[in-house]
Amino acid sequence: MREIVLDTETTGFEPAEGHRIVEIGAIELFNHLPTGRTYHQYINPERGMPAGAFEVHGIGHDILETPGKSVPGGVTLRDKPVFARVGQAFLDFIGDAQLVIHNAAFDMKFLNHELQRCGLPNLPYARATDTLMIARSKFPGSPASLDALCRRFSIDNSMREKHGALLDSEILAEVYLELIGGRQPDLVLSSAAPAPTRSASGDLITWRPRPRPEPLPPRITEAELASHAAMVGKLGDAAIWKKEA
């Protein structure tokens, strides 16, 4: 099962008010284990950066709307690509995987706004697994922010001085696995996906284990069977081993 844990940073709260995405970070999980594949992109929002948004993520000091304010360091955005140049690469990375997002409604509305602007297909909301909703359902009445969940699950987020899409995705992946039952809920011991195979007609073939042509020999010895029968004989007619299936 392939999943993409995803986060965005933006210039504000509402795309309908002209706000845009400035960063996307995502990591790939296969069977609930990170594969090492990531996607990270800074994006020129083609507008100024409000001071409030800058205080949250520290991105775009070169396009701050505050007149006369100079902020050294940080991430510049004037030289970064606009979304239209990277939108298809983003869609190629996520493919048809389920998206794992904290407060999915926020990120999905921004992603679909950007995709629509450049004529790319929207992402159905059904593709989003919202970890915020999972946390609120699992721990009703408790704080459900990413930082609060890190404290609950003893996940180190000490590097999260400011929001960053890729770092937040990495932290969210750990939180997500705890929310669904532990870091390895399906007891999958390998993160490598099986190589797909195709039939002569080009159709994908899903591998399934086949039954053994010959059953394995029993490991119980004749002496053990005799000993068990003798023990059952001493238990009387009410013994469950004597009842017919």
CSV table of C-alpha atoms in Angstrom, one decimal:
chain,number,residue,atom,x,y,z
A,1,MET,CA,0.0,0.0,0.0
A,2,ARG,CA,1.5,3.3,-1.1
A,3,GLU,CA,0.8,6.5,0.8
A,4,ILE,CA,2.2,10.0,0.5
A,5,VAL,CA,2.5,12.1,3.7
A,6,LEU,CA,2.2,15.7,2.6
A,7,ASP,CA,2.4,19.3,3.9
A,8,THR,CA,2.3,22.8,2.4
A,9,GLU,CA,3.2,26.3,3.4
A,10,THR,CA,1.3,29.2,2.1
A,11,THR,CA,1.1,33.0,2.1
A,12,GLY,CA,-2.2,33.0,4.1
A,13,PHE,CA,-5.4,31.1,4.9
A,14,GLU,CA,-7.7,31.5,1.8
A,15,PRO,CA,-6.8,30.9,-1.8
A,16,ALA,CA,-10.1,32.8,-2.7
A,17,GLU,CA,-8.4,35.9,-1.2
A,18,GLY,CA,-5.4,35.5,-3.4
A,19,HIS,CA,-3.1,33.5,-1.2
A,20,ARG,CA,-0.8,30.9,-2.7
A,21,ILE,CA,1.3,27.9,-1.9
A,22,VAL,CA,5.0,28.7,-1.3
A,23,GLU,CA,6.3,25.2,-0.3
A,24,ILE,CA,5.3,21.5,-0.7
A,25,GLY,CA,7.0,18.7,1.1
A,26,ALA,CA,6.0,15.0,0.9
A,27,ILE,CA,7.5,11.6,1.8
A,28,GLU,CA,6.5,8.2,0.4
A,29,LEU,CA,5.4,5.3,2.6
A,30,PHE,CA,5.0,1.8,1.4
A,31,ASN,CA,3.2,-0.6,3.8
A,32,HIS,CA,3.5,2.1,6.5
A,33,LEU,CA,7.3,2.3,6.1
A,34,PRO,CA,9.2,5.2,4.6
A,35,THR,CA,10.9,4.3,1.3
A,36,GLY,CA,13.4,7.2,1.3
A,37,ARG,CA,11.7,8.9,-1.7
A,38,THR,CA,10.7,12.5,-1.0
A,39,TYR,CA,9.3,15.5,-2.9
A,40,HIS,CA,10.3,19.0,-1.9
A,41,GLN,CA,9.7,22.2,-3.8
A,42,TYR,CA,9.7,25.9,-3.0
A,43,ILE,CA,7.4,27.9,-5.2
A,44,ASN,CA,7.2,31.6,-6.3
A,45,PRO,CA,3.7,32.7,-5.3
A,46,GLU,CA,3.7,35.6,-7.7
A,47,ARG,CA,2.7,38.0,-4.9
A,48,GLY,CA,4.0,39.5,-1.7
A,49,MET,CA,4.5,37.7,1.6
A,50,PRO,CA,2.4,38.9,4.5
A,51,ALA,CA,4.5,39.5,7.7
A,52,GLY,CA,2.2,37.1,9.7
A,53,ALA,CA,2.8,34.2,7.3
A,54,PHE,CA,6.5,34.9,7.3
A,55,GLU,CA,6.6,34.7,11.1
A,56,VAL,CA,5.2,31.2,10.9
A,57,HIS,CA,7.5,29.7,8.3
A,58,GLY,CA,10.3,32.1,7.6
A,59,ILE,CA,10.0,31.7,3.8
A,60,GLY,CA,10.1,34.6,1.3
A,61,HIS,CA,12.0,37.4,3.1
A,62,ASP,CA,12.7,38.8,-0.3
A,63,ILE,CA,9.0,39.4,-1.1
A,64,LEU,CA,7.9,40.7,2.3
A,65,GLU,CA,5.0,43.1,2.0
A,66,THR,CA,6.2,45.2,5.0
A,67,PRO,CA,7.8,48.3,3.5
A,68,GLY,CA,11.4,48.9,4.4
A,69,LYS,CA,11.7,45.7,6.5
A,70,SER,CA,14.9,43.8,5.8
A,71,VAL,CA,15.3,40.2,7.0
A,72,PRO,CA,18.6,38.5,6.4
A,73,GLY,CA,18.9,34.8,5.6
A,74,GLY,CA,15.9,32.5,5.1
A,75,VAL,CA,14.5,31.2,1.8
A,76,THR,CA,14.2,33.5,-1.1
A,77,LEU,CA,11.3,32.9,-3.6
A,78,ARG,CA,11.9,35.3,-6.5
A,79,ASP,CA,14.1,32.8,-8.2
A,80,LYS,CA,11.9,29.8,-7.5
A,81,PRO,CA,9.6,28.3,-10.2
A,82,VAL,CA,5.9,29.2,-10.3
A,83,PHE,CA,3.4,26.4,-9.6
A,84,ALA,CA,2.5,25.9,-13.3
A,85,ARG,CA,6.1,24.8,-13.9
A,86,VAL,CA,6.1,22.1,-11.2
A,87,GLY,CA,2.5,21.1,-10.9
A,88,GLN,CA,2.8,18.1,-13.2
A,89,ALA,CA,6.0,16.8,-11.5
A,90,PHE,CA,4.1,17.0,-8.2
A,91,LEU,CA,1.2,14.9,-9.6
A,92,ASP,CA,3.7,12.5,-11.1
A,93,PHE,CA,5.3,12.0,-7.6
A,94,ILE,CA,2.0,11.4,-5.7
A,95,GLY,CA,0.6,9.2,-8.5
A,96,ASP,CA,-2.6,7.5,-7.3
A,97,ALA,CA,-1.4,7.1,-3.7
A,98,GLN,CA,-3.6,8.0,-0.7
A,99,LEU,CA,-2.5,11.3,0.8
A,100,VAL,CA,-1.9,11.7,4.5
A,101,ILE,CA,-2.4,15.3,5.6
A,102,HIS,CA,-2.9,17.1,9.0
A,103,ASN,CA,-6.0,19.3,8.6
A,104,ALA,CA,-6.5,18.0,5.1
A,105,ALA,CA,-9.2,20.5,4.2
A,106,PHE,CA,-6.6,23.3,4.3
A,107,ASP,CA,-4.0,21.8,2.1
A,108,MET,CA,-6.4,20.2,-0.3
A,109,LYS,CA,-8.2,23.5,-1.1
A,110,PHE,CA,-4.8,25.2,-1.8
A,111,LEU,CA,-3.6,22.3,-3.9
A,112,ASN,CA,-6.7,22.1,-6.0
A,113,HIS,CA,-6.8,25.9,-6.4
A,114,GLU,CA,-3.2,25.8,-7.8
A,115,LEU,CA,-4.0,22.8,-10.0
A,116,GLN,CA,-7.1,24.4,-11.4
A,117,ARG,CA,-5.2,27.6,-12.2
A,118,CYS,CA,-2.8,25.8,-14.5
A,119,GLY,CA,-5.4,23.4,-16.0
A,120,LEU,CA,-4.3,20.2,-14.2
A,121,PRO,CA,-6.8,17.7,-12.7
A,122,ASN,CA,-8.1,18.3,-9.2
A,123,LEU,CA,-7.4,15.9,-6.3
A,124,PRO,CA,-10.6,14.3,-4.9
A,125,TYR,CA,-11.0,14.9,-1.2
A,126,ALA,CA,-11.6,11.2,-0.7
A,127,ARG,CA,-7.9,10.7,-1.4
A,128,ALA,CA,-7.0,12.5,1.8
A,129,THR,CA,-6.5,10.7,5.2
A,130,ASP,CA,-6.9,13.5,7.7
A,131,THR,CA,-4.7,12.9,10.8
A,132,LEU,CA,-6.4,15.8,12.6
A,133,MET,CA,-9.7,14.1,12.4
A,134,ILE,CA,-8.2,10.8,13.4
A,135,ALA,CA,-6.6,12.4,16.5
A,136,ARG,CA,-9.8,14.2,17.5
A,137,SER,CA,-11.8,11.0,17.2
A,138,LYS,CA,-9.2,9.0,19.1
A,139,PHE,CA,-8.5,11.6,21.8
A,140,PRO,CA,-11.7,13.7,22.1
A,141,GLY,CA,-11.3,16.9,24.0
A,142,SER,CA,-7.5,16.8,23.9
A,143,PRO,CA,-5.2,19.1,21.8
A,144,ALA,CA,-4.7,17.7,18.4
A,145,SER,CA,-2.1,20.0,16.8
A,146,LEU,CA,1.0,18.4,15.4
A,147,ASP,CA,3.1,19.6,18.3
A,148,ALA,CA,0.6,18.3,20.8
A,149,LEU,CA,0.6,14.9,19.2
A,150,CYS,CA,4.4,14.8,19.2
A,151,ARG,CA,4.3,15.4,23.0
A,152,ARG,CA,1.7,12.6,23.4
A,153,PHE,CA,3.7,10.1,21.4
A,154,SER,CA,7.2,11.3,22.6
A,155,ILE,CA,8.3,12.2,19.1
A,156,ASP,CA,11.2,14.5,18.9
A,157,ASN,CA,10.2,17.8,17.2
A,158,SER,CA,13.0,20.0,18.6
A,159,MET,CA,14.1,21.0,15.1
A,160,ARG,CA,10.6,22.5,14.4
A,161,GLU,CA,11.4,26.1,15.4
A,162,LYS,CA,9.4,27.2,12.4
A,163,HIS,CA,7.0,25.4,10.1
A,164,GLY,CA,8.6,23.7,7.1
A,165,ALA,CA,6.8,21.4,4.7
A,166,LEU,CA,9.3,18.6,4.4
A,167,LEU,CA,10.2,18.5,8.1
A,168,ASP,CA,6.5,18.6,9.1
A,169,SER,CA,5.9,15.7,6.7
A,170,GLU,CA,8.6,13.6,8.3
A,171,ILE,CA,7.1,14.4,11.8
A,172,LEU,CA,3.6,13.8,10.6
A,173,ALA,CA,4.6,10.4,9.2
A,174,GLU,CA,5.7,9.3,12.7
A,175,VAL,CA,2.5,10.7,14.3
A,176,TYR,CA,0.3,9.0,11.7
A,177,LEU,CA,1.9,5.6,12.3
A,178,GLU,CA,1.3,6.0,16.1
A,179,LEU,CA,-2.3,7.1,15.5
A,180,ILE,CA,-3.1,4.0,13.5
A,181,GLY,CA,-1.6,1.6,16.0
A,182,GLY,CA,2.2,1.8,16.1
A,183,ARG,CA,5.2,2.4,13.9
A,184,GLN,CA,4.7,-1.0,12.2
A,185,PRO,CA,1.0,-1.8,12.4
A,186,ASP,CA,0.9,-4.4,9.7
A,187,LEU,CA,4.1,-6.2,10.9
A,188,VAL,CA,5.7,-5.5,7.5
A,189,LEU,CA,9.4,-6.3,7.7
A,190,SER,CA,10.4,-4.8,4.4
A,191,SER,CA,9.7,-1.4,2.8
A,192,ALA,CA,10.5,-2.6,-0.7
A,193,ALA,CA,7.5,-2.9,-3.0
A,194,PRO,CA,7.4,-6.1,-5.1
A,195,ALA,CA,8.3,-5.5,-8.7
A,196,PRO,CA,5.2,-5.3,-10.9
A,197,THR,CA,4.9,-7.9,-13.7
A,198,ARG,CA,2.8,-7.8,-16.8
A,199,SER,CA,1.1,-10.4,-18.9
A,200,ALA,CA,1.7,-10.8,-22.7
A,201,SER,CA,-1.1,-8.4,-23.3
A,202,GLY,CA,0.5,-5.7,-21.1
A,203,ASP,CA,-1.9,-6.1,-18.1
A,204,LEU,CA,-0.5,-5.8,-14.6
A,205,ILE,CA,-0.4,-9.1,-12.8
A,206,THR,CA,-0.8,-9.0,-9.0
A,207,TRP,CA,1.4,-11.6,-7.4
A,208,ARG,CA,-0.3,-14.1,-5.0
A,209,PRO,CA,1.3,-17.0,-3.2
A,210,ARG,CA,0.4,-20.4,-4.6
A,211,PRO,CA,-0.4,-23.5,-2.5
A,212,ARG,CA,2.4,-26.0,-2.0
A,213,PRO,CA,2.2,-28.8,-4.5
A,214,GLU,CA,3.0,-31.2,-1.6
A,215,PRO,CA,2.0,-30.5,2.0
A,216,LEU,CA,4.8,-30.2,4.6
A,217,PRO,CA,5.2,-33.4,6.7
A,218,PRO,CA,3.9,-33.2,10.2
A,219,ARG,CA,6.5,-32.3,12.9
A,220,ILE,CA,4.7,-34.3,15.6
A,221,THR,CA,6.3,-37.7,16.2
A,222,GLU,CA,4.5,-41.0,16.7
A,223,ALA,CA,5.6,-41.0,20.4
A,224,GLU,CA,4.1,-37.5,21.0
A,225,LEU,CA,0.8,-38.6,19.4
A,226,ALA,CA,0.6,-41.7,21.6
A,227,SER,CA,1.4,-39.6,24.7
A,228,HIS,CA,-1.3,-37.1,23.8
A,229,ALA,CA,-3.9,-39.9,23.3
A,230,ALA,CA,-3.0,-41.4,26.6
A,231,MET,CA,-3.5,-38.1,28.4
A,232,VAL,CA,-6.8,-37.5,26.7
A,233,GLY,CA,-7.9,-41.0,27.7
A,234,LYS,CA,-7.5,-40.1,31.4
A,235,LEU,CA,-9.7,-37.0,31.1
A,236,GLY,CA,-13.0,-38.9,30.6
A,237,ASP,CA,-15.7,-38.6,28.0
A,238,ALA,CA,-16.2,-34.8,28.6
A,239,ALA,CA,-12.8,-33.9,27.2
A,240,ILE,CA,-13.1,-31.5,24.4
A,241,TRP,CA,-10.7,-33.5,22.3
A,242,LYS,CA,-13.3,-36.3,22.2
A,243,LYS,CA,-16.1,-34.1,20.9
A,244,GLU,CA,-16.8,-34.3,17.2
A,245,ALA,CA,-16.1,-31.2,15.2
